[in-house]
PDB file of C-alpha atoms and ligand atoms in Angstrom:
ATOM      1  CA  MET G1279     122.599 101.717 146.133  1.00 46.00           C
ATOM      2  CA  THR G1280     126.298 102.358 145.593  1.00 51.00           C
ATOM      3  CA  GLU G1281     128.506  99.337 145.961  1.00 57.00           C
ATOM      4  CA  GLU G1282     131.363  99.978 148.331  1.00 60.00           C
ATOM      5  CA  ARG G1283     134.592  98.135 147.742  1.00 65.00           C
ATOM      6  CA  THR G1284     137.820  98.506 149.579  1.00 68.00           C
ATOM      7  CA  THR G1285     141.199  98.329 147.866  1.00 67.00           C
ATOM      8  CA  ALA G1286     141.525  94.807 149.226  1.00 67.00           C
ATOM      9  CA  ASP G1287     138.444  93.720 147.221  1.00 89.00           C
ATOM     10  CA  ILE G1288     139.772  94.976 143.909  1.00 94.00           C
ATOM     11  CA  VAL G1289     141.074  92.264 141.615  1.00 97.00           C
ATOM     12  CA  ARG G1290     143.652  93.378 139.036  1.00 98.00           C
ATOM     13  CA  VAL G1291     143.583  91.478 135.759  1.00 98.00           C
ATOM     14  CA  ALA G1292     146.429  91.622 133.238  1.00 98.00           C
ATOM     15  CA  ALA G1293     145.079  90.479 129.865  1.00 98.00           C
ATOM     16  CA  ILE G1294     146.568  89.910 126.432  1.00 98.00           C
ATOM     17  CA  GLY G1295     145.341  88.092 123.326  1.00 98.00           C
ATOM     18  CA  ASP G1296     146.822  86.940 120.035  1.00 98.00           C
ATOM     19  CA  ILE G1297     150.316  86.199 121.212  1.00 98.00           C
ATOM     20  CA  HIS G1298     150.620  83.654 118.341  1.00 98.00           C
ATOM     21  CA  VAL G1299     153.615  81.800 119.755  1.00 98.00           C
ATOM     22  CA  ALA G1300     155.804  80.230 117.039  1.00 97.00           C
ATOM     23  CA  GLU G1301     157.586  76.917 117.313  1.00 96.00           C
ATOM     24  CA  THR G1302     160.983  78.536 116.706  1.00 97.00           C
ATOM     25  CA  ALA G1303     160.606  81.364 119.227  1.00 95.00           C
ATOM     26  CA  VAL G1304     162.945  81.511 122.205  1.00 94.00           C
ATOM     27  CA  HIS G1305     161.285  82.806 125.385  1.00 96.00           C
ATOM     28  CA  PRO G1306     159.144  85.285 123.415  1.00 96.00           C
ATOM     29  CA  TYR G1307     157.026  86.311 126.410  1.00 97.00           C
ATOM     30  CA  ARG G1308     159.065  85.435 129.490  1.00 96.00           C
ATOM     31  CA  ASP G1309     159.814  89.024 130.483  1.00 96.00           C
ATOM     32  CA  LEU G1310     156.363  90.314 129.572  1.00 97.00           C
ATOM     33  CA  PHE G1311     154.586  87.605 131.611  1.00 98.00           C
ATOM     34  CA  ALA G1312     156.844  88.310 134.594  1.00 97.00           C
ATOM     35  CA  GLU G1313     155.894  91.998 134.403  1.00 97.00           C
ATOM     36  CA  MET G1314     152.183  91.154 134.087  1.00 97.00           C
ATOM     37  CA  ALA G1315     152.334  88.815 137.081  1.00 97.00           C
ATOM     38  CA  GLU G1316     154.037  91.498 139.132  1.00 97.00           C
ATOM     39  CA  ARG G1317     151.345  94.072 138.410  1.00 96.00           C
ATOM     40  CA  ALA G1318     148.208  91.921 138.603  1.00 98.00           C
ATOM     41  CA  ASP G1319     146.423  89.237 140.609  1.00 98.00           C
ATOM     42  CA  VAL G1320     145.436  87.197 137.538  1.00 98.00           C
ATOM     43  CA  LEU G1321     146.933  86.753 134.066  1.00 98.00           C
ATOM     44  CA  VAL G1322     144.446  86.235 131.218  1.00 98.00           C
ATOM     45  CA  LEU G1323     145.187  84.954 127.695  1.00 98.00           C
ATOM     46  CA  ALA G1324     142.400  85.736 125.215  1.00 98.00           C
ATOM     47  CA  GLY G1325     143.049  83.106 122.536  1.00 98.00           C
ATOM     48  CA  ASP G1326     145.366  82.621 119.544  1.00 98.00           C
ATOM     49  CA  LEU G1327     147.933  81.419 122.030  1.00 98.00           C
ATOM     50  CA  THR G1328     149.809  79.741 119.180  1.00 98.00           C
ATOM     51  CA  ASN G1329     150.145  80.180 115.423  1.00 98.00           C
ATOM     52  CA  HIS G1330     148.816  76.768 114.388  1.00 98.00           C
ATOM     53  CA  GLY G1331     147.766  74.939 117.551  1.00 98.00           C
ATOM     54  CA  LYS G1332     150.815  72.654 117.543  1.00 98.00           C
ATOM     55  CA  PRO G1333     151.884  71.008 120.804  1.00 98.00           C
ATOM     56  CA  ALA G1334     155.464  72.159 120.013  1.00 98.00           C
ATOM     57  CA  GLU G1335     154.275  75.778 119.944  1.00 98.00           C
ATOM     58  CA  ALA G1336     152.422  75.244 123.216  1.00 98.00           C
ATOM     59  CA  ALA G1337     155.650  73.895 124.728  1.00 98.00           C
ATOM     60  CA  VAL G1338     157.420  77.187 123.909  1.00 98.00           C
ATOM     61  CA  LEU G1339     154.593  79.104 125.593  1.00 98.00           C
ATOM     62  CA  ALA G1340     154.556  76.719 128.563  1.00 98.00           C
ATOM     63  CA  GLU G1341     158.227  77.463 129.210  1.00 97.00           C
ATOM     64  CA  ASP G1342     157.465  81.174 129.530  1.00 97.00           C
ATOM     65  CA  LEU G1343     154.481  80.572 131.839  1.00 96.00           C
ATOM     66  CA  ARG G1344     156.160  78.166 134.197  1.00 90.00           C
ATOM     67  CA  GLY G1345     156.735  79.390 137.716  1.00 88.00           C
ATOM     68  CA  LEU G1346     154.525  82.502 137.531  1.00 94.00           C
ATOM     69  CA  SER G1347     153.166  83.569 140.907  1.00 93.00           C
ATOM     70  CA  VAL G1348     149.589  84.280 139.709  1.00 97.00           C
ATOM     71  CA  PRO G1349     146.842  82.097 138.181  1.00 97.00           C
ATOM     72  CA  VAL G1350     146.859  81.949 134.375  1.00 98.00           C
ATOM     73  CA  LEU G1351     143.406  81.723 132.753  1.00 98.00           C
ATOM     74  CA  ALA G1352     142.869  81.185 129.027  1.00 98.00           C
ATOM     75  CA  VAL G1353     140.513  80.530 126.155  1.00 98.00           C
ATOM     76  CA  LEU G1354     141.545  79.208 122.752  1.00 98.00           C
ATOM     77  CA  GLY G1355     141.410  81.164 119.500  1.00 98.00           C
ATOM     78  CA  ASN G1356     140.793  80.050 115.927  1.00 98.00           C
ATOM     79  CA  HIS G1357     144.548  79.664 115.289  1.00 98.00           C
ATOM     80  CA  ASP G1358     144.770  77.167 118.146  1.00 98.00           C
ATOM     81  CA  LEU G1359     142.353  74.887 116.264  1.00 98.00           C
ATOM     82  CA  GLU G1360     144.249  74.929 112.961  1.00 98.00           C
ATOM     83  CA  CYS G1361     146.185  71.650 113.334  1.00 96.00           C
ATOM     84  CA  GLY G1362     143.377  69.651 114.912  1.00 97.00           C
ATOM     85  CA  GLU G1363     145.622  68.820 117.879  1.00 97.00           C
ATOM     86  CA  VAL G1364     143.662  70.745 120.504  1.00 97.00           C
ATOM     87  CA  ALA G1365     143.739  68.069 123.202  1.00 97.00           C
ATOM     88  CA  ALA G1366     147.512  67.588 122.951  1.00 98.00           C
ATOM     89  CA  MET G1367     148.347  71.296 122.905  1.00 97.00           C
ATOM     90  CA  LYS G1368     145.983  71.989 125.822  1.00 97.00           C
ATOM     91  CA  GLU G1369     147.574  69.167 127.783  1.00 97.00           C
ATOM     92  CA  VAL G1370     151.003  70.825 127.431  1.00 98.00           C
ATOM     93  CA  LEU G1371     149.602  74.103 128.761  1.00 98.00           C
ATOM     94  CA  VAL G1372     147.547  72.533 131.552  1.00 97.00           C
ATOM     95  CA  ARG G1373     150.732  70.857 132.798  1.00 96.00           C
ATOM     96  CA  ALA G1374     152.306  74.341 132.931  1.00 96.00           C
ATOM     97  CA  GLY G1375     149.424  75.511 135.146  1.00 95.00           C
ATOM     98  CA  VAL G1376     147.075  77.105 132.579  1.00 97.00           C
ATOM     99  CA  HIS G1377     143.393  76.982 133.519  1.00 97.00           C
ATOM    100  CA  PHE G1378     141.052  76.768 130.511  1.00 98.00           C
ATOM    101  CA  LEU G1379     137.868  78.698 131.250  1.00 97.00           C
ATOM    102  CA  ASP G1380     135.680  77.027 128.604  1.00 94.00           C
ATOM    103  CA  GLU G1381     135.933  73.792 130.576  1.00 87.00           C
ATOM    104  CA  ASN G1382     135.835  75.282 134.071  1.00 89.00           C
ATOM    105  CA  PRO G1383     134.735  78.729 135.142  1.00 94.00           C
ATOM    106  CA  CYS G1384     136.539  79.680 138.339  1.00 95.00           C
ATOM    107  CA  GLU G1385     136.375  82.160 141.183  1.00 96.00           C
ATOM    108  CA  ILE G1386     139.381  84.205 142.267  1.00 97.00           C
ATOM    109  CA  LYS G1387     139.203  86.689 145.155  1.00 96.00           C
ATOM    110  CA  GLY G1388     135.430  87.046 144.805  1.00 96.00           C
ATOM    111  CA  VAL G1389     135.343  87.416 141.010  1.00 97.00           C
ATOM    112  CA  GLY G1390     133.917  84.699 138.780  1.00 98.00           C
ATOM    113  CA  PHE G1391     135.976  84.216 135.614  1.00 98.00           C
ATOM    114  CA  VAL G1392     134.174  82.652 132.648  1.00 98.00           C
ATOM    115  CA  GLY G1393     135.227  82.288 129.052  1.00 98.00           C
ATOM    116  CA  VAL G1394     134.570  80.772 125.651  1.00 98.00           C
ATOM    117  CA  LYS G1395     136.225  81.134 122.273  1.00 98.00           C
ATOM    118  CA  GLY G1396     133.116  82.586 120.629  1.00 98.00           C
ATOM    119  CA  PHE G1397     132.586  82.687 116.872  1.00 98.00           C
ATOM    120  CA  GLY G1398     131.727  84.979 113.957  1.00 98.00           C
ATOM    121  CA  GLY G1399     128.464  85.897 112.286  1.00 97.00           C
ATOM    122  CA  GLY G1400     128.496  89.680 112.396  1.00 97.00           C
ATOM    123  CA  PHE G1401     126.992  92.442 114.424  1.00 97.00           C
ATOM    124  CA  GLU G1402     123.595  93.944 115.203  1.00 94.00           C
ATOM    125  CA  ARG G1403     121.321  94.359 112.187  1.00 91.00           C
ATOM    126  CA  MET G1404     123.975  92.825 109.923  1.00 92.00           C
ATOM    127  CA  MET G1405     124.120  89.587 111.916  1.00 93.00           C
ATOM    128  CA  LEU G1406     123.834  86.416 109.839  1.00 94.00           C
ATOM    129  CA  ASP G1407     120.614  84.426 110.354  1.00 93.00           C
ATOM    130  CA  ALA G1408     120.129  80.668 110.160  1.00 94.00           C
ATOM    131  CA  PHE G1409     118.355  80.652 106.789  1.00 94.00           C
ATOM    132  CA  GLY G1410     118.828  78.762 103.543  1.00 96.00           C
ATOM    133  CA  GLU G1411     121.705  76.391 102.953  1.00 97.00           C
ATOM    134  CA  PRO G1412     122.735  73.843 105.585  1.00 97.00           C
ATOM    135  CA  ALA G1413     126.267  75.334 105.580  1.00 96.00           C
ATOM    136  CA  ILE G1414     124.896  78.754 106.625  1.00 96.00           C
ATOM    137  CA  LYS G1415     122.765  77.119 109.330  1.00 96.00           C
ATOM    138  CA  GLN G1416     125.818  75.258 110.602  1.00 96.00           C
ATOM    139  CA  PHE G1417     127.851  78.483 110.709  1.00 96.00           C
ATOM    140  CA  VAL G1418     125.151  80.292 112.688  1.00 96.00           C
ATOM    141  CA  SER G1419     124.646  77.285 114.946  1.00 96.00           C
ATOM    142  CA  GLU G1420     128.324  77.421 115.944  1.00 96.00           C
ATOM    143  CA  ALA G1421     127.885  81.040 117.099  1.00 97.00           C
ATOM    144  CA  VAL G1422     124.648  80.224 118.933  1.00 97.00           C
ATOM    145  CA  GLN G1423     126.274  77.304 120.728  1.00 97.00           C
ATOM    146  CA  GLU G1424     129.217  79.420 121.879  1.00 98.00           C
ATOM    147  CA  ALA G1425     126.780  82.032 123.236  1.00 98.00           C
ATOM    148  CA  MET G1426     124.781  79.296 125.015  1.00 97.00           C
ATOM    149  CA  HIS G1427     127.972  77.869 126.488  1.00 97.00           C
ATOM    150  CA  LEU G1428     128.805  81.356 127.817  1.00 98.00           C
ATOM    151  CA  GLU G1429     125.292  81.728 129.229  1.00 97.00           C
ATOM    152  CA  SER G1430     125.428  78.448 131.123  1.00 96.00           C
ATOM    153  CA  ALA G1431     128.894  79.347 132.504  1.00 96.00           C
ATOM    154  CA  LEU G1432     127.620  82.726 133.717  1.00 97.00           C
ATOM    155  CA  ARG G1433     124.685  81.006 135.431  1.00 96.00           C
ATOM    156  CA  GLN G1434     127.122  78.865 137.414  1.00 94.00           C
ATOM    157  CA  VAL G1435     128.887  81.888 138.907  1.00 95.00           C
ATOM    158  CA  GLU G1436     128.027  82.422 142.547  1.00 94.00           C
ATOM    159  CA  ALA G1437     130.165  85.535 142.980  1.00 95.00           C
ATOM    160  CA  GLU G1438     128.572  88.983 142.598  1.00 95.00           C
ATOM    161  CA  ARG G1439     131.158  90.050 140.021  1.00 97.00           C
ATOM    162  CA  SER G1440     132.052  88.258 136.783  1.00 98.00           C
ATOM    163  CA  PHE G1441     134.820  88.792 134.249  1.00 98.00           C
ATOM    164  CA  VAL G1442     134.280  87.392 130.735  1.00 98.00           C
ATOM    165  CA  VAL G1443     137.114  86.216 128.461  1.00 98.00           C
ATOM    166  CA  LEU G1444     136.463  85.675 124.729  1.00 98.00           C
ATOM    167  CA  HIS G1445     138.543  85.373 121.596  1.00 98.00           C
ATOM    168  CA  TYR G1446     135.954  86.665 119.093  1.00 98.00           C
ATOM    169  CA  ALA G1447     134.523  90.159 119.584  1.00 98.00           C
ATOM    170  CA  PRO G1448     131.052  90.610 121.102  1.00 98.00           C
ATOM    171  CA  ILE G1449     130.575  94.123 119.655  1.00 98.00           C
ATOM    172  CA  ALA G1450     131.494  96.027 116.503  1.00 98.00           C
ATOM    173  CA  GLY G1451     132.942  98.935 118.506  1.00 98.00           C
ATOM    174  CA  THR G1452     136.221  97.203 119.319  1.00 98.00           C
ATOM    175  CA  VAL G1453     136.803  95.813 115.806  1.00 98.00           C
ATOM    176  CA  GLN G1454     136.643  99.292 114.252  1.00 97.00           C
ATOM    177  CA  GLY G1455     139.809  99.826 112.261  1.00 96.00           C
ATOM    178  CA  GLU G1456     139.528  96.453 110.549  1.00 97.00           C
ATOM    179  CA  PRO G1457     138.160  96.359 106.960  1.00 96.00           C
ATOM    180  CA  PRO G1458     134.314  96.364 107.178  1.00 94.00           C
ATOM    181  CA  GLU G1459     134.259  93.427 104.726  1.00 94.00           C
ATOM    182  CA  ILE G1460     135.657  91.080 107.387  1.00 96.00           C
ATOM    183  CA  TYR G1461     133.489  92.166 110.360  1.00 96.00           C
ATOM    184  CA  PRO G1462     131.286  89.027 110.040  1.00 96.00           C
ATOM    185  CA  PHE G1463     134.399  86.898 110.692  1.00 97.00           C
ATOM    186  CA  LEU G1464     135.578  88.906 113.692  1.00 98.00           C
ATOM    187  CA  GLY G1465     132.749  88.304 116.112  1.00 98.00           C
ATOM    188  CA  SER G1466     129.080  88.073 116.890  1.00 98.00           C
ATOM    189  CA  SER G1467     126.502  90.236 118.672  1.00 97.00           C
ATOM    190  CA  ARG G1468     125.040  87.018 120.067  1.00 98.00           C
ATOM    191  CA  LEU G1469     127.860  87.105 122.635  1.00 98.00           C
ATOM    192  CA  ALA G1470     126.929  90.668 123.685  1.00 98.00           C
ATOM    193  CA  GLU G1471     123.245  89.692 123.950  1.00 98.00           C
ATOM    194  CA  THR G1472     124.222  86.967 126.413  1.00 98.00           C
ATOM    195  CA  ILE G1473     126.527  89.283 128.377  1.00 98.00           C
ATOM    196  CA  ASP G1474     123.772  91.896 128.623  1.00 98.00           C
ATOM    197  CA  ARG G1475     121.419  89.341 130.157  1.00 98.00           C
ATOM    198  CA  PHE G1476     123.874  89.388 133.074  1.00 97.00           C
ATOM    199  CA  HIS G1477     124.170  93.171 133.186  1.00 96.00           C
ATOM    200  CA  GLY G1478     125.494  94.272 136.562  1.00 95.00           C
ATOM    201  CA  GLN G1479     127.041  90.875 137.234  1.00 97.00           C
ATOM    202  CA  VAL G1480     129.526  91.071 134.345  1.00 98.00           C
ATOM    203  CA  ARG G1481     131.941  93.896 135.157  1.00 98.00           C
ATOM    204  CA  ALA G1482     134.243  93.638 132.146  1.00 98.00           C
ATOM    205  CA  VAL G1483     134.793  91.646 128.947  1.00 98.00           C
ATOM    206  CA  VAL G1484     138.062  91.077 127.102  1.00 98.00           C
ATOM    207  CA  HIS G1485     138.561  89.627 123.642  1.00 98.00           C
ATOM    208  CA  GLY G1486     141.174  89.466 120.887  1.00 98.00           C
ATOM    209  CA  HIS G1487     141.112  88.287 117.252  1.00 98.00           C
ATOM    210  CA  ALA G1488     140.673  91.773 115.726  1.00 98.00           C
ATOM    211  CA  HIS G1489     144.367  92.684 115.561  1.00 98.00           C
ATOM    212  CA  HIS G1490     143.679  96.105 114.068  1.00 97.00           C
ATOM    213  CA  GLY G1491     140.603  97.038 116.071  1.00 97.00           C
ATOM    214  CA  ARG G1492     140.137  99.499 118.908  1.00 97.00           C
ATOM    215  CA  TYR G1493     140.929  99.027 122.601  1.00 97.00           C
ATOM    216  CA  ALA G1494     137.763 100.097 124.422  1.00 97.00           C
ATOM    217  CA  GLY G1495     134.040  99.836 123.789  1.00 98.00           C
ATOM    218  CA  ALA G1496     130.859  98.762 125.545  1.00 98.00           C
ATOM    219  CA  THR G1497     127.905  96.413 125.071  1.00 98.00           C
ATOM    220  CA  PRO G1498     124.501  97.956 124.278  1.00 98.00           C
ATOM    221  CA  ARG G1499     123.682  97.970 128.025  1.00 98.00           C
ATOM    222  CA  GLY G1500     127.020  99.531 128.925  1.00 98.00           C
ATOM    223  CA  THR G1501     129.312  96.718 130.084  1.00 98.00           C
ATOM    224  CA  PRO G1502     132.943  97.641 129.287  1.00 98.00           C
ATOM    225  CA  VAL G1503     134.563  95.607 126.490  1.00 98.00           C
ATOM    226  CA  TYR G1504     138.318  95.646 125.819  1.00 98.00           C
ATOM    227  CA  ASN G1505     140.107  94.352 122.732  1.00 98.00           C
ATOM    228  CA  VAL G1506     143.334  93.073 124.285  1.00 98.00           C
ATOM    229  CA  ALA G1507     144.940  91.702 121.094  1.00 98.00           C
ATOM    230  CA  ARG G1508     148.691  92.155 121.469  1.00 98.00           C
ATOM    231  CA  THR G1509     148.922  94.593 118.552  1.00 97.00           C
ATOM    232  CA  ILE G1510     146.257  96.968 119.900  1.00 96.00           C
ATOM    233  CA  GLU G1511     147.489 100.183 121.451  1.00 90.00           C
ATOM    234  CA  LYS G1512     146.543 100.223 125.124  1.00 93.00           C
ATOM    235  CA  GLU G1513     146.805 102.614 128.062  1.00 87.00           C
ATOM    236  CA  GLY G1514     150.376 103.395 129.009  1.00 88.00           C
ATOM    237  CA  GLY G1515     151.698 101.996 125.717  1.00 90.00           C
ATOM    238  CA  ARG G1516     151.669  98.461 127.155  1.00 95.00           C
ATOM    239  CA  ALA G1517     151.099  95.305 125.062  1.00 96.00           C
ATOM    240  CA  TYR G1518     148.648  94.059 127.721  1.00 98.00           C
ATOM    241  CA  ALA G1519     145.637  95.580 129.432  1.00 98.00           C
ATOM    242  CA  LEU G1520     145.433  96.142 133.181  1.00 97.00           C
ATOM    243  CA  ILE G1521     141.819  96.040 134.285  1.00 97.00           C
ATOM    244  CA  GLU G1522     140.514  96.430 137.834  1.00 97.00           C
ATOM    245  CA  VAL G1523     137.362  94.513 138.737  1.00 95.00           C
TER     246      VAL G1523
HETATM  247 FE1  FE2 F2046     145.027  86.425 116.215  1.00 59.67          FE
HETATM  248 FE1  FE2 F2047     141.990  84.879 115.961  1.00 59.67          FE
END
């Protein structure tokens, strides 16, 4: 049966990752965010919001986000964990209206938005297994836990349509362009396996982290995946992606 949606049902998502805001920057994204908010119903930030996860960096970002007319949804990236000040930097952004999806999935205009940071481990047949040293098991366990967190968030969605936000890549297709030697640190197929268990419900996935990857790909079952890292060339030459759900 073909799903019929009117224009009014379509939710437009403007998404960007890896904005890496620096402490010394002066309104680095004010104009870009204003443009994104004008063209979309929701603004999504796919991790690496800051360079080192400092509250002072978050304050620079918060200034540029303040007063936007659309909801701002985000996940953290690995850079945001660098300083070990996650709670303080999140607090700055929450006060500026940012909604962190890893803590609370949310529904906007009939679309369930869920997100986690994700983790590495590699793709498909090359995926790292929990075998041998405790350090390897711990590494794999981190990826498994992120995938389980995503799964439980997707189960909570009551809406028919879901939109998934990650920092790490769920497929190899959108990291192509990066050196093959670093693929295991760019993402994990465990995330795609989870997404494909919700095939049909998940309408699109965005991620960042692979700054030199490729914009568009798909999970093994065909769910669209977009690498929205700021440096990736996107449709229309924009720094952000515009995705209709
Ligand atoms: Fe990044
Ligand atoms: Fe990253």
